[in-house]
Amino acid sequence: MATSANGPGGVVGPGDSPLGADERAELAELRRRAPGRPWWRTTLSALLITLAAVLAPLAGVAVWIADEMADTDRYVATVAPLARHPDVQAAVTARVTDAAMARIDFDSLLSRAAPSDRPRLEQALGGLRGPITSGIRDFVRQTVASFVASDAFARIWEQLNRQAHAAFTGALTGSGDTAVRVQGDAVVLNLEPVVAQVKQRLLDRGLSVASVIPEVRTDYTLVRSKDVQRAQTGFRVLQVAGNWLPVVTVVLAAAGVLLAAHRRRALVAAALGVAAGVAVLGIGLSVFRIVYLDHLPADANQAAAGAVYDQMTRFLRMTVRMVIVLGVLVAVGAWLSGAGRWATRVRSAWETGIGAVRQAVGPSRTGPVGPWVHRYRHALRWAVVVGAGLAVLLWSYPTGLVVFWIALVAVGVLAVVEFLDEGSRGDGGRDGAARVGPA
């Protein structure tokens, strides 16, 4: 019996003949006109996936604002290490020293002398005024630096930020009047408690003239930018969006995948699109850091400003890395589950490797476990994938490394399922099992 791929069902029986040129052209036309998914579904799918990729960076910022800026404990945990940062300590030391020295000068010292003795003192000091002033300044700076490096300053810094947390969120919303506030184009932190502690230490060390230092409200700039006031509007919008924007992003991506004609390809595109969108956010954070530091005033401490910026955006940068890793892993998993040539080769190499390990271990009896695993192998694989997804969702603030390790553990569990699959063993393999019927 002759066979041909041109016959019905791919088989040409006796008396049948191959299709002619006209018949083949008519068959091709019928196939072209065959009903498929409406064009609008494909267009809508692409639009939804694109919209999800565009919203992904905004969702990351919304999570940062809702979780980092609105949660007191996380905010304090973020800014607390700045009290130990050398650049921040140097900037605070310089600022407090300037504030103290503005009230400690020779006029303050001479004011304590009798009026009749002042001319003689001034004449006696003569050219020593500068060196003595410099010596006093060094003494004050050392005292301030010693305090700023102490645990007492770290506690004050943490208490200041904890008490001022509500005001910090209020700073970007334009409300509040406590330690942290928007002042023109800057977000500033009041260092009055630090000046008070330094004043007491100076008095304890014998510099009695420090008693003339009044209660000073001196500010330390956390963020300075001409766009601070403009950012207040965006902050309000993202604060309202909160954690809903990431949910909307995921729903849009899922809807786009479900509407697509080729869902596996759409899933790969959605995962990579979201990862690319968040990667743009990461690049933007780095670029804005450079622009921000370049536009600081000439007298600003750029090293301290950079340290504050890096610490404040640390959680956001962690989110960027996590989403990129997750997107790439989802895309790779979707691609490997497809029928492409390279995906098939990878899966074949996976099964061959598991088989080689099984042969190296030698024959073993799994009892009822092996057949049970073979029977429910598809459900078990999906359970592993769903479990990994839930682990990522339920993990409190996962990082890119956490996502990678969750994926690695999931791959290991899948390897165990493949190893225990009784249908993969020798004559009882999948093909053999399919050939064996009831006795």
JSON list of N, CA and C in Angstrom, two decimals, residues 4 6-7 12 16-20 23-24:
[
{"chain": "A", "resi": 4, "resn": "SER", "atom": "N", "xyz": [1.29, 8.49, 1.40]},
{"chain": "A", "resi": 4, "resn": "SER", "atom": "CA", "xyz": [1.68, 9.85, 1.02]},
{"chain": "A", "resi": 4, "resn": "SER", "atom": "C", "xyz": [1.14, 10.82, 2.03]},
{"chain": "A", "resi": 6, "resn": "ASN", "atom": "N", "xyz": [0.05, 13.53, 1.27]},
{"chain": "A", "resi": 6, "resn": "ASN", "atom": "CA", "xyz": [-0.94, 14.37, 0.62]},
{"chain": "A", "resi": 6, "resn": "ASN", "atom": "C", "xyz": [-2.34, 13.83, 0.76]},
{"chain": "A", "resi": 7, "resn": "GLY", "atom": "N", "xyz": [-2.46, 12.57, 1.11]},
{"chain": "A", "resi": 7, "resn": "GLY", "atom": "CA", "xyz": [-3.78, 11.97, 1.20]},
{"chain": "A", "resi": 7, "resn": "GLY", "atom": "C", "xyz": [-4.47, 12.36, 2.46]},
{"chain": "A", "resi": 12, "resn": "VAL", "atom": "N", "xyz": [-2.66, 7.48, 1.71]},
{"chain": "A", "resi": 12, "resn": "VAL", "atom": "CA", "xyz": [-3.34, 7.30, 0.43]},
{"chain": "A", "resi": 12, "resn": "VAL", "atom": "C", "xyz": [-3.58, 5.82, 0.22]},
{"chain": "A", "resi": 16, "resn": "ASP", "atom": "N", "xyz": [-6.29, 5.68, -4.58]},
{"chain": "A", "resi": 16, "resn": "ASP", "atom": "CA", "xyz": [-6.14, 7.11, -4.36]},
{"chain": "A", "resi": 16, "resn": "ASP", "atom": "C", "xyz": [-4.93, 7.62, -5.14]},
{"chain": "A", "resi": 17, "resn": "SER", "atom": "N", "xyz": [-4.92, 8.89, -5.44]},
{"chain": "A", "resi": 17, "resn": "SER", "atom": "CA", "xyz": [-3.79, 9.49, -6.16]},
{"chain": "A", "resi": 17, "resn": "SER", "atom": "C", "xyz": [-3.40, 10.77, -5.44]},
{"chain": "A", "resi": 18, "resn": "PRO", "atom": "N", "xyz": [-2.13, 11.16, -5.57]},
{"chain": "A", "resi": 18, "resn": "PRO", "atom": "CA", "xyz": [-1.70, 12.39, -4.92]},
{"chain": "A", "resi": 18, "resn": "PRO", "atom": "C", "xyz": [-2.49, 13.59, -5.44]},
{"chain": "A", "resi": 19, "resn": "LEU", "atom": "N", "xyz": [-2.56, 14.66, -4.59]},
{"chain": "A", "resi": 19, "resn": "LEU", "atom": "CA", "xyz": [-3.27, 15.86, -4.99]},
{"chain": "A", "resi": 19, "resn": "LEU", "atom": "C", "xyz": [-2.53, 16.56, -6.10]},
{"chain": "A", "resi": 20, "resn": "GLY", "atom": "N", "xyz": [-3.30, 17.12, -7.03]},
{"chain": "A", "resi": 20, "resn": "GLY", "atom": "CA", "xyz": [-2.71, 17.89, -8.11]},
{"chain": "A", "resi": 20, "resn": "GLY", "atom": "C", "xyz": [-2.39, 19.30, -7.64]},
{"chain": "A", "resi": 23, "resn": "GLU", "atom": "N", "xyz": [-5.51, 21.29, -6.71]},
{"chain": "A", "resi": 23, "resn": "GLU", "atom": "CA", "xyz": [-6.08, 20.83, -5.45]},
{"chain": "A", "resi": 23, "resn": "GLU", "atom": "C", "xyz": [-5.25, 21.31, -4.25]},
{"chain": "A", "resi": 24, "resn": "ARG", "atom": "N", "xyz": [-3.91, 21.28, -4.43]},
{"chain": "A", "resi": 24, "resn": "ARG", "atom": "CA", "xyz": [-3.05, 21.75, -3.35]},
{"chain": "A", "resi": 24, "resn": "ARG", "atom": "C", "xyz": [-3.23, 23.24, -3.10]}
]
